[in-house]
PDB file of C-alpha atoms and ligand atoms in Angstrom:
ATOM      1  CA  MET A   1      37.877  25.486  -3.560  1.00 38.00           C
ATOM      2  CA  ARG A   2      36.767  22.518  -1.612  1.00 40.00           C
ATOM      3  CA  HIS A   3      34.422  20.241  -3.692  1.00 41.00           C
ATOM      4  CA  ARG A   4      32.419  18.217  -1.064  1.00 45.00           C
ATOM      5  CA  SER A   5      31.435  14.558  -1.962  1.00 44.00           C
ATOM      6  CA  TYR A   6      28.354  12.606  -0.512  1.00 45.00           C
ATOM      7  CA  ASN A   7      29.637  11.068   2.831  1.00 51.00           C
ATOM      8  CA  MET A   8      29.218   6.901   3.250  1.00 56.00           C
ATOM      9  CA  GLY A   9      26.612   7.828   5.858  1.00 58.00           C
ATOM     10  CA  GLY A  10      24.126  10.289   3.993  1.00 55.00           C
ATOM     11  CA  ARG A  11      24.279   7.575   0.763  1.00 56.00           C
ATOM     12  CA  LEU A  12      23.488   4.602   2.804  1.00 60.00           C
ATOM     13  CA  LEU A  13      20.828   6.738   4.286  1.00 60.00           C
ATOM     14  CA  ALA A  14      19.439   7.323   0.963  1.00 60.00           C
ATOM     15  CA  PHE A  15      19.909   4.496  -0.311  1.00 58.00           C
ATOM     16  CA  CYS A  16      17.631   3.325   2.480  1.00 61.00           C
ATOM     17  CA  SER A  17      14.683   5.924   2.094  1.00 63.00           C
ATOM     18  CA  VAL A  18      15.105   4.974  -1.845  1.00 61.00           C
ATOM     19  CA  ALA A  19      14.333   1.556  -0.870  1.00 63.00           C
ATOM     20  CA  LEU A  20      11.542   2.119   1.464  1.00 65.00           C
ATOM     21  CA  HIS A  21      10.331   4.531  -0.677  1.00 58.00           C
ATOM     22  CA  LYS A  22       9.872   2.112  -3.166  1.00 61.00           C
ATOM     23  CA  LEU A  23       8.530  -0.803  -1.180  1.00 65.00           C
ATOM     24  CA  ARG A  24       5.985   1.559   0.026  1.00 65.00           C
ATOM     25  CA  HIS A  25       4.783   2.523  -3.455  1.00 58.00           C
ATOM     26  CA  GLU A  26       5.763  -0.816  -5.591  1.00 58.00           C
ATOM     27  CA  GLY A  27       5.436  -3.466  -3.228  1.00 63.00           C
ATOM     28  CA  MET A  28       7.862  -5.914  -2.184  1.00 67.00           C
ATOM     29  CA  SER A  29       7.455  -8.140  -5.063  1.00 61.00           C
ATOM     30  CA  SER A  30       8.113  -5.448  -7.595  1.00 56.00           C
ATOM     31  CA  VAL A  31      11.923  -4.474  -5.583  1.00 58.00           C
ATOM     32  CA  LEU A  32      12.990  -7.646  -5.591  1.00 62.00           C
ATOM     33  CA  ARG A  33      12.458  -8.251  -8.948  1.00 58.00           C
ATOM     34  CA  ARG A  34      14.391  -5.530 -10.005  1.00 55.00           C
ATOM     35  CA  CYS A  35      17.125  -6.578  -6.920  1.00 54.00           C
ATOM     36  CA  PHE A  36      17.373  -9.822  -8.847  1.00 57.00           C
ATOM     37  CA  ASN A  37      17.486  -8.413 -12.132  1.00 55.00           C
ATOM     38  CA  LYS A  38      19.848  -5.301 -12.184  1.00 50.00           C
ATOM     39  CA  PRO A  39      21.488  -5.485  -8.694  1.00 49.00           C
ATOM     40  CA  HIS A  40      23.661  -2.893 -10.237  1.00 45.00           C
ATOM     41  CA  GLU A  41      21.421  -0.771 -10.835  1.00 48.00           C
ATOM     42  CA  TRP A  42      19.153  -0.838  -8.237  1.00 48.00           C
ATOM     43  CA  TYR A  43      19.235   2.817  -7.655  1.00 49.00           C
ATOM     44  CA  ARG A  44      21.152   4.532  -9.903  1.00 48.00           C
ATOM     45  CA  VAL A  45      20.289   8.232 -10.313  1.00 47.00           C
ATOM     46  CA  ARG A  46      22.025   8.953 -13.394  1.00 44.00           C
ATOM     47  CA  ARG A  47      19.438   6.878 -15.854  1.00 51.00           C
ATOM     48  CA  ALA A  48      16.115   7.176 -14.925  1.00 47.00           C
ATOM     49  CA  ARG A  49      14.496   3.434 -15.168  1.00 50.00           C
ATOM     50  CA  SER A  50      10.895   3.720 -14.100  1.00 47.00           C
ATOM     51  CA  GLU A  51      11.075   6.149 -17.252  1.00 49.00           C
ATOM     52  CA  SER A  52       8.834   3.665 -19.265  1.00 77.00           C
ATOM     53  CA  LYS A  53       6.395   2.718 -16.335  1.00 89.00           C
ATOM     54  CA  PHE A  54       6.085   6.581 -16.085  1.00 92.00           C
ATOM     55  CA  ASP A  55       5.848   7.312 -19.644  1.00 95.00           C
ATOM     56  CA  ARG A  56       3.114   4.446 -19.705  1.00 93.00           C
ATOM     57  CA  GLU A  57       1.688   4.787 -16.629  1.00 93.00           C
ATOM     58  CA  PHE A  58       0.895   8.833 -16.971  1.00 94.00           C
ATOM     59  CA  GLY A  59       0.682   9.020 -21.276  1.00 94.00           C
ATOM     60  CA  THR A  60       3.384  11.515 -21.447  1.00 96.00           C
ATOM     61  CA  ASP A  61       6.897  11.509 -23.618  1.00 96.00           C
ATOM     62  CA  THR A  62       9.671  12.086 -20.763  1.00 96.00           C
ATOM     63  CA  GLU A  63      11.795   9.288 -21.715  1.00 93.00           C
ATOM     64  CA  THR A  64      14.280   9.531 -24.328  1.00 95.00           C
ATOM     65  CA  VAL A  65      17.053  11.012 -24.724  1.00 96.00           C
ATOM     66  CA  VAL A  66      17.944  13.853 -26.557  1.00 97.00           C
ATOM     67  CA  PRO A  67      21.376  15.411 -27.497  1.00 97.00           C
ATOM     68  CA  LEU A  68      21.233  19.009 -27.955  1.00 97.00           C
ATOM     69  CA  TRP A  69      22.925  19.041 -31.546  1.00 95.00           C
ATOM     70  CA  LYS A  70      19.702  17.455 -32.781  1.00 95.00           C
ATOM     71  CA  LEU A  71      17.961  20.962 -31.482  1.00 96.00           C
ATOM     72  CA  GLU A  72      17.799  23.881 -32.944  1.00 93.00           C
ATOM     73  CA  ILE A  73      18.495  26.472 -30.240  1.00 96.00           C
ATOM     74  CA  ASP A  74      19.364  30.381 -30.113  1.00 93.00           C
ATOM     75  CA  SER A  75      21.383  30.727 -27.288  1.00 96.00           C
ATOM     76  CA  GLN A  76      24.673  31.851 -26.641  1.00 96.00           C
ATOM     77  CA  TYR A  77      25.186  29.057 -24.177  1.00 97.00           C
ATOM     78  CA  ARG A  78      24.038  26.429 -26.682  1.00 96.00           C
ATOM     79  CA  ASP A  79      27.477  24.614 -26.037  1.00 96.00           C
ATOM     80  CA  GLU A  80      27.348  24.677 -22.708  1.00 97.00           C
ATOM     81  CA  GLY A  81      24.261  23.324 -22.167  1.00 98.00           C
ATOM     82  CA  THR A  82      23.753  18.875 -21.166  1.00 98.00           C
ATOM     83  CA  ARG A  83      21.933  16.833 -23.386  1.00 98.00           C
ATOM     84  CA  TYR A  84      18.024  16.007 -22.163  1.00 97.00           C
ATOM     85  CA  GLN A  85      17.896  13.413 -19.950  1.00 97.00           C
ATOM     86  CA  THR A  86      15.992  12.895 -17.072  1.00 96.00           C
ATOM     87  CA  ILE A  87      15.982  11.125 -13.851  1.00 94.00           C
ATOM     88  CA  ASP A  88      14.204   8.299 -11.737  1.00 93.00           C
ATOM     89  CA  PRO A  89      11.166   9.740 -10.353  1.00 94.00           C
ATOM     90  CA  ASP A  90      11.552   8.380  -6.950  1.00 94.00           C
ATOM     91  CA  ALA A  91      15.225  10.495  -6.493  1.00 95.00           C
ATOM     92  CA  VAL A  92      13.187  13.671  -7.403  1.00 96.00           C
ATOM     93  CA  ARG A  93       9.973  12.379  -4.682  1.00 96.00           C
ATOM     94  CA  ILE A  94      12.604  11.342  -1.947  1.00 95.00           C
ATOM     95  CA  ALA A  95      14.814  15.201  -2.487  1.00 96.00           C
ATOM     96  CA  ILE A  96      11.386  17.443  -1.988  1.00 97.00           C
ATOM     97  CA  GLU A  97       9.448  15.061   0.740  1.00 96.00           C
ATOM     98  CA  ASN A  98      12.932  15.594   2.675  1.00 95.00           C
ATOM     99  CA  LEU A  99      12.732  19.238   2.443  1.00 97.00           C
ATOM    100  CA  PRO A 100      11.839  21.123   5.765  1.00 96.00           C
ATOM    101  CA  ILE A 101       9.459  22.797   4.664  1.00 97.00           C
ATOM    102  CA  GLU A 102       5.586  23.514   3.645  1.00 98.00           C
ATOM    103  CA  PHE A 103       5.225  23.187  -0.230  1.00 98.00           C
ATOM    104  CA  GLU A 104       2.397  25.928  -0.148  1.00 98.00           C
ATOM    105  CA  ASP A 105       4.898  28.078   0.741  1.00 98.00           C
ATOM    106  CA  PHE A 106       7.581  27.850  -1.761  1.00 98.00           C
ATOM    107  CA  VAL A 107       7.790  28.008  -5.552  1.00 98.00           C
ATOM    108  CA  TYR A 108       9.488  24.591  -7.145  1.00 98.00           C
ATOM    109  CA  ILE A 109      11.287  26.356 -10.446  1.00 98.00           C
ATOM    110  CA  ASP A 110      13.477  23.528 -12.475  1.00 98.00           C
ATOM    111  CA  LEU A 111      16.311  25.033 -14.216  1.00 98.00           C
ATOM    112  CA  GLY A 112      17.122  23.437 -17.650  1.00 98.00           C
ATOM    113  CA  SER A 113      13.160  21.259 -17.330  1.00 98.00           C
ATOM    114  CA  GLY A 114      13.575  19.645 -21.358  1.00 98.00           C
ATOM    115  CA  LYS A 115      10.672  17.529 -21.414  1.00 98.00           C
ATOM    116  CA  GLY A 116       8.775  18.633 -17.673  1.00 98.00           C
ATOM    117  CA  ARG A 117       9.610  15.028 -16.109  1.00 97.00           C
ATOM    118  CA  THR A 118      10.747  16.691 -12.458  1.00 98.00           C
ATOM    119  CA  LEU A 119       7.259  19.728 -13.305  1.00 98.00           C
ATOM    120  CA  LEU A 120       5.030  16.788 -13.089  1.00 98.00           C
ATOM    121  CA  ILE A 121       7.172  14.978  -9.957  1.00 97.00           C
ATOM    122  CA  ALA A 122       7.431  18.187  -8.379  1.00 98.00           C
ATOM    123  CA  SER A 123       3.587  19.262  -9.261  1.00 98.00           C
ATOM    124  CA  GLU A 124       2.260  16.418  -7.017  1.00 97.00           C
ATOM    125  CA  TYR A 125       3.169  18.217  -4.258  1.00 98.00           C
ATOM    126  CA  PRO A 126       0.866  21.017  -2.917  1.00 98.00           C
ATOM    127  CA  PHE A 127       3.527  24.192  -4.364  1.00 98.00           C
ATOM    128  CA  LYS A 128       2.809  27.393  -4.537  1.00 98.00           C
ATOM    129  CA  GLN A 129       4.028  27.226  -8.291  1.00 98.00           C
ATOM    130  CA  THR A 130       5.701  24.873 -10.351  1.00 98.00           C
ATOM    131  CA  VAL A 131       8.033  26.293 -13.273  1.00 98.00           C
ATOM    132  CA  GLY A 132      10.048  24.958 -15.497  1.00 98.00           C
ATOM    133  CA  VAL A 133      13.167  26.980 -17.650  1.00 98.00           C
ATOM    134  CA  GLU A 134      13.924  25.223 -20.823  1.00 98.00           C
ATOM    135  CA  PHE A 135      16.095  27.180 -24.093  1.00 98.00           C
ATOM    136  CA  SER A 136      14.752  24.384 -26.308  1.00 98.00           C
ATOM    137  CA  LEU A 137      11.526  25.608 -27.938  1.00 98.00           C
ATOM    138  CA  GLU A 138      11.024  21.539 -29.319  1.00 98.00           C
ATOM    139  CA  LEU A 139      11.384  20.177 -25.573  1.00 98.00           C
ATOM    140  CA  HIS A 140       9.727  22.865 -24.049  1.00 98.00           C
ATOM    141  CA  THR A 141       6.674  22.270 -26.624  1.00 98.00           C
ATOM    142  CA  ILE A 142       6.821  18.497 -25.203  1.00 98.00           C
ATOM    143  CA  ALA A 143       6.798  19.618 -21.892  1.00 98.00           C
ATOM    144  CA  THR A 144       3.805  21.967 -22.191  1.00 98.00           C
ATOM    145  CA  GLY A 145       1.732  18.564 -23.957  1.00 98.00           C
ATOM    146  CA  ASN A 146       2.798  16.643 -20.659  1.00 97.00           C
ATOM    147  CA  ILE A 147       1.683  18.928 -18.184  1.00 97.00           C
ATOM    148  CA  ASP A 148      -1.380  18.762 -20.019  1.00 96.00           C
ATOM    149  CA  ARG A 149      -1.523  15.350 -19.950  1.00 95.00           C
ATOM    150  CA  TYR A 150      -0.635  14.680 -15.988  1.00 95.00           C
ATOM    151  CA  SER A 151      -3.487  13.856 -13.896  1.00 89.00           C
ATOM    152  CA  LYS A 152      -2.214  13.117 -10.726  1.00 91.00           C
ATOM    153  CA  ARG A 153      -1.465  16.691  -9.816  1.00 92.00           C
ATOM    154  CA  LYS A 154      -2.233  18.450  -6.412  1.00 95.00           C
ATOM    155  CA  CYS A 155      -0.692  21.938  -7.689  1.00 96.00           C
ATOM    156  CA  LYS A 156      -2.672  23.999  -9.460  1.00 92.00           C
ATOM    157  CA  ASN A 157       0.188  26.108 -11.057  1.00 97.00           C
ATOM    158  CA  VAL A 158       2.200  24.044 -13.838  1.00 98.00           C
ATOM    159  CA  SER A 159       3.725  25.824 -16.893  1.00 98.00           C
ATOM    160  CA  SER A 160       7.362  25.879 -18.575  1.00 98.00           C
ATOM    161  CA  LEU A 161       8.804  28.808 -19.913  1.00 98.00           C
ATOM    162  CA  HIS A 162      10.852  29.233 -23.136  1.00 98.00           C
ATOM    163  CA  LEU A 163      13.603  30.948 -21.814  1.00 97.00           C
ATOM    164  CA  ASP A 164      17.593  30.920 -20.985  1.00 98.00           C
ATOM    165  CA  ALA A 165      18.157  29.993 -17.351  1.00 98.00           C
ATOM    166  CA  ALA A 166      20.724  32.577 -17.717  1.00 98.00           C
ATOM    167  CA  SER A 167      17.881  35.337 -18.270  1.00 97.00           C
ATOM    168  CA  PHE A 168      15.153  34.207 -15.875  1.00 98.00           C
ATOM    169  CA  ASP A 169      14.469  36.175 -13.210  1.00 97.00           C
ATOM    170  CA  PHE A 170      13.885  35.081  -9.984  1.00 98.00           C
ATOM    171  CA  PRO A 171      10.010  35.380  -8.547  1.00 98.00           C
ATOM    172  CA  PRO A 172       9.934  36.504  -5.450  1.00 97.00           C
ATOM    173  CA  ASP A 173       9.056  33.822  -3.383  1.00 97.00           C
ATOM    174  CA  ASN A 174      10.542  31.186  -1.008  1.00 98.00           C
ATOM    175  CA  MET A 175      11.586  28.529  -3.526  1.00 98.00           C
ATOM    176  CA  VAL A 176      13.491  25.545  -4.140  1.00 98.00           C
ATOM    177  CA  ILE A 177      15.720  25.473  -7.287  1.00 98.00           C
ATOM    178  CA  TYR A 178      15.915  21.910  -8.999  1.00 98.00           C
ATOM    179  CA  MET A 179      18.842  21.377 -11.533  1.00 98.00           C
ATOM    180  CA  TYR A 180      20.395  17.925 -13.288  1.00 98.00           C
ATOM    181  CA  HIS A 181      23.538  19.072 -13.716  1.00 98.00           C
ATOM    182  CA  PRO A 182      21.935  21.424 -17.060  1.00 98.00           C
ATOM    183  CA  PHE A 183      24.861  23.494 -17.664  1.00 98.00           C
ATOM    184  CA  GLY A 184      28.326  24.692 -17.464  1.00 98.00           C
ATOM    185  CA  GLU A 185      30.050  27.338 -15.182  1.00 98.00           C
ATOM    186  CA  SER A 186      29.322  30.442 -17.359  1.00 97.00           C
ATOM    187  CA  VAL A 187      26.125  29.761 -16.932  1.00 98.00           C
ATOM    188  CA  PHE A 188      25.894  28.679 -13.410  1.00 98.00           C
ATOM    189  CA  ARG A 189      27.548  31.870 -12.327  1.00 98.00           C
ATOM    190  CA  ARG A 190      24.986  34.002 -14.119  1.00 98.00           C
ATOM    191  CA  VAL A 191      21.870  32.012 -12.255  1.00 98.00           C
ATOM    192  CA  LEU A 192      23.782  32.395  -9.373  1.00 98.00           C
ATOM    193  CA  GLU A 193      24.348  36.244  -9.573  1.00 98.00           C
ATOM    194  CA  ASN A 194      21.123  36.648 -10.498  1.00 98.00           C
ATOM    195  CA  LEU A 195      19.992  35.095  -7.507  1.00 98.00           C
ATOM    196  CA  GLU A 196      21.853  36.736  -5.317  1.00 97.00           C
ATOM    197  CA  VAL A 197      20.473  40.073  -6.614  1.00 96.00           C
ATOM    198  CA  SER A 198      17.459  39.060  -6.339  1.00 97.00           C
ATOM    199  CA  LEU A 199      17.949  37.738  -2.678  1.00 96.00           C
ATOM    200  CA  ASP A 200      19.118  41.381  -2.121  1.00 95.00           C
ATOM    201  CA  HIS A 201      15.982  43.204  -3.448  1.00 95.00           C
ATOM    202  CA  ARG A 202      14.061  40.602  -0.910  1.00 95.00           C
ATOM    203  CA  ASP A 203      15.583  38.618   1.187  1.00 96.00           C
ATOM    204  CA  ARG A 204      13.737  34.785   1.421  1.00 96.00           C
ATOM    205  CA  GLU A 205      13.923  31.108   1.922  1.00 97.00           C
ATOM    206  CA  VAL A 206      15.856  28.985  -0.818  1.00 98.00           C
ATOM    207  CA  TYR A 207      16.543  25.385  -1.537  1.00 98.00           C
ATOM    208  CA  VAL A 208      19.091  24.292  -4.069  1.00 98.00           C
ATOM    209  CA  ILE A 209      18.519  20.557  -5.385  1.00 98.00           C
ATOM    210  CA  TYR A 210      21.681  19.594  -7.346  1.00 98.00           C
ATOM    211  CA  PHE A 211      21.889  16.366  -9.051  1.00 97.00           C
ATOM    212  CA  ASN A 212      24.633  15.086 -10.520  1.00 97.00           C
ATOM    213  CA  PRO A 213      26.705  18.248  -8.636  1.00 96.00           C
ATOM    214  CA  VAL A 214      29.252  18.162 -11.337  1.00 97.00           C
ATOM    215  CA  LEU A 215      29.506  22.183 -10.227  1.00 97.00           C
ATOM    216  CA  ALA A 216      29.128  21.787  -6.510  1.00 97.00           C
ATOM    217  CA  ASN A 217      31.855  23.755  -5.993  1.00 97.00           C
ATOM    218  CA  LEU A 218      30.164  26.814  -6.782  1.00 97.00           C
ATOM    219  CA  LEU A 219      27.403  26.350  -4.770  1.00 97.00           C
ATOM    220  CA  ASP A 220      29.909  25.385  -2.163  1.00 96.00           C
ATOM    221  CA  ASP A 221      31.953  28.375  -2.210  1.00 96.00           C
ATOM    222  CA  SER A 222      28.823  31.302  -3.142  1.00 95.00           C
ATOM    223  CA  ALA A 223      28.496  33.520   0.411  1.00 93.00           C
ATOM    224  CA  PHE A 224      24.545  32.964   0.688  1.00 95.00           C
ATOM    225  CA  LEU A 225      24.028  28.854   0.283  1.00 97.00           C
ATOM    226  CA  GLU A 226      24.807  26.702   2.651  1.00 96.00           C
ATOM    227  CA  ARG A 227      25.306  22.973   2.202  1.00 96.00           C
ATOM    228  CA  ILE A 228      23.006  20.438   4.353  1.00 95.00           C
ATOM    229  CA  GLU A 229      23.150  16.785   4.677  1.00 91.00           C
ATOM    230  CA  LEU A 230      19.503  15.530   3.490  1.00 88.00           C
ATOM    231  CA  PRO A 231      18.793  11.568   2.961  1.00 83.00           C
ATOM    232  CA  ALA A 232      18.817  12.583  -0.932  1.00 84.00           C
ATOM    233  CA  LEU A 233      20.742  11.059  -3.698  1.00 89.00           C
ATOM    234  CA  ALA A 234      21.480  14.702  -4.825  1.00 95.00           C
ATOM    235  CA  ALA A 235      23.493  17.852  -3.310  1.00 96.00           C
ATOM    236  CA  ILE A 236      20.999  19.899  -1.383  1.00 97.00           C
ATOM    237  CA  TYR A 237      21.706  23.447  -0.360  1.00 97.00           C
ATOM    238  CA  LYS A 238      19.861  26.143   2.050  1.00 97.00           C
ATOM    239  CA  HIS A 239      19.591  29.948   2.670  1.00 96.00           C
ATOM    240  CA  ILE A 240      17.747  31.328   5.204  1.00 82.00           C
ATOM    241  CA  PRO A 241      17.724  35.195   5.126  1.00 88.00           C
ATOM    242  CA  SER A 242      19.177  35.372   8.421  1.00 71.00           C
ATOM    243  CA  SER A 243      21.843  33.568   7.466  1.00 51.00           C
ATOM    244  CA  ARG A 244      23.245  36.022   5.110  1.00 52.00           C
ATOM    245  CA  PRO A 245      25.926  37.891   5.895  1.00 53.00           C
ATOM    246  CA  LEU A 246      25.098  41.819   5.838  1.00 50.00           C
ATOM    247  CA  ALA A 247      26.046  43.790   3.011  1.00 49.00           C
TER     248      ALA A 247
HETATM  249  C1  SAM B 301      20.142  16.645 -18.079  1.00 72.36           C
HETATM  250  S1  SAM B 301      18.870  17.559 -18.493  1.00 72.36           S
HETATM  251  C2  SAM B 301      17.751  18.001 -17.379  1.00 72.36           C
HETATM  252  C3  SAM B 301      16.095  17.894 -17.412  1.00 72.36           C
HETATM  253  C4  SAM B 301      15.518  17.373 -16.097  1.00 72.36           C
HETATM  254  N1  SAM B 301      15.607  18.795 -15.261  1.00 72.36           N
HETATM  255  C5  SAM B 301      15.477  16.547 -15.764  1.00 72.36           C
HETATM  256  O1  SAM B 301      15.714  16.401 -14.463  1.00 72.36           O
HETATM  257  O2  SAM B 301      14.453  15.718 -16.076  1.00 72.36           O
HETATM  258  C6  SAM B 301      19.421  18.946 -18.859  1.00 72.36           C
HETATM  259  C7  SAM B 301      18.257  20.307 -19.842  1.00 72.36           C
HETATM  260  O3  SAM B 301      19.004  21.421 -19.336  1.00 72.36           O
HETATM  261  C8  SAM B 301      18.740  22.222 -20.384  1.00 72.36           C
HETATM  262  N2  SAM B 301      19.418  23.388 -20.919  1.00 72.36           N
HETATM  263  C9  SAM B 301      20.869  23.406 -20.687  1.00 72.36           C
HETATM  264  N3  SAM B 301      21.259  24.633 -20.722  1.00 72.36           N
HETATM  265  C10 SAM B 301      20.620  25.166 -20.656  1.00 72.36           C
HETATM  266  C11 SAM B 301      20.141  26.982 -20.405  1.00 72.36           C
HETATM  267  N4  SAM B 301      21.306  27.519 -20.851  1.00 72.36           N
HETATM  268  N5  SAM B 301      19.055  27.419 -20.633  1.00 72.36           N
HETATM  269  C12 SAM B 301      17.765  26.711 -20.053  1.00 72.36           C
HETATM  270  N6  SAM B 301      17.594  25.381 -20.727  1.00 72.36           N
HETATM  271  C13 SAM B 301      19.352  24.513 -20.174  1.00 72.36           C
HETATM  272  C14 SAM B 301      18.619  20.992 -21.643  1.00 72.36           C
HETATM  273  O4  SAM B 301      18.082  21.397 -22.676  1.00 72.36           O
HETATM  274  C15 SAM B 301      18.303  19.988 -20.838  1.00 72.36           C
HETATM  275  O5  SAM B 301      17.145  20.073 -21.684  1.00 72.36           O
END
């Protein structure tokens, strides 16, 4: 089993992308303030820093971490789930913007979408559809409220599904599948099996954006995905139809 970590060049490129993105969208004074206040946290991905700013700006509720023990979850995979926490919006935007795709031709799917922050971010791009899959009813309900409130949309079809990711049927479209280390190995394997079966039925383009890629070895080992280097703070994989080995 291989587990490839980010290379230094890739990380540096990703860092520069985040810096440029923030300069463009927030201005020099905001960026300098961040650098001097908390230089060590400047571009962290794990905890969202601009979260309150995001929620303040859009009137949403996406920030607060929720451990799963506080939630009623009817799933055999409950214990494999990771707690709800979200991510720096710019880290997601940069990963999406660096994909070499026409957004209109792809459906964006967040497996383990929680309160739906990345659905909101993805809806800023003209994806054909944006779908979240979340097994906590409480988090799904919050996500639905957030979707209703979000005003900065280019994608017209945005939804959260109350469903276990292990039972999710992939749509027959090209897909961008986003994950922020949502679950453990048996769910992950099940999701990959479902994806492969779905591609067997109808081969198509798939990109996977995987933040905090604890189980990247499962993607590295899969026969139908290939890791690609893009300036993003996530592990990114692609499947293109012609790259599939014949059955
Ligand atoms: C780290 S959070 C990521 C939230 C969101 N994707 C984001 O980046 O803002 C992981 C989420 O996955 C959900 N989750 C865990 N296991 C799941 C499963 N088997 N099916 C659906 N959702 C799951 C958790 O409830 C939690 O909301």
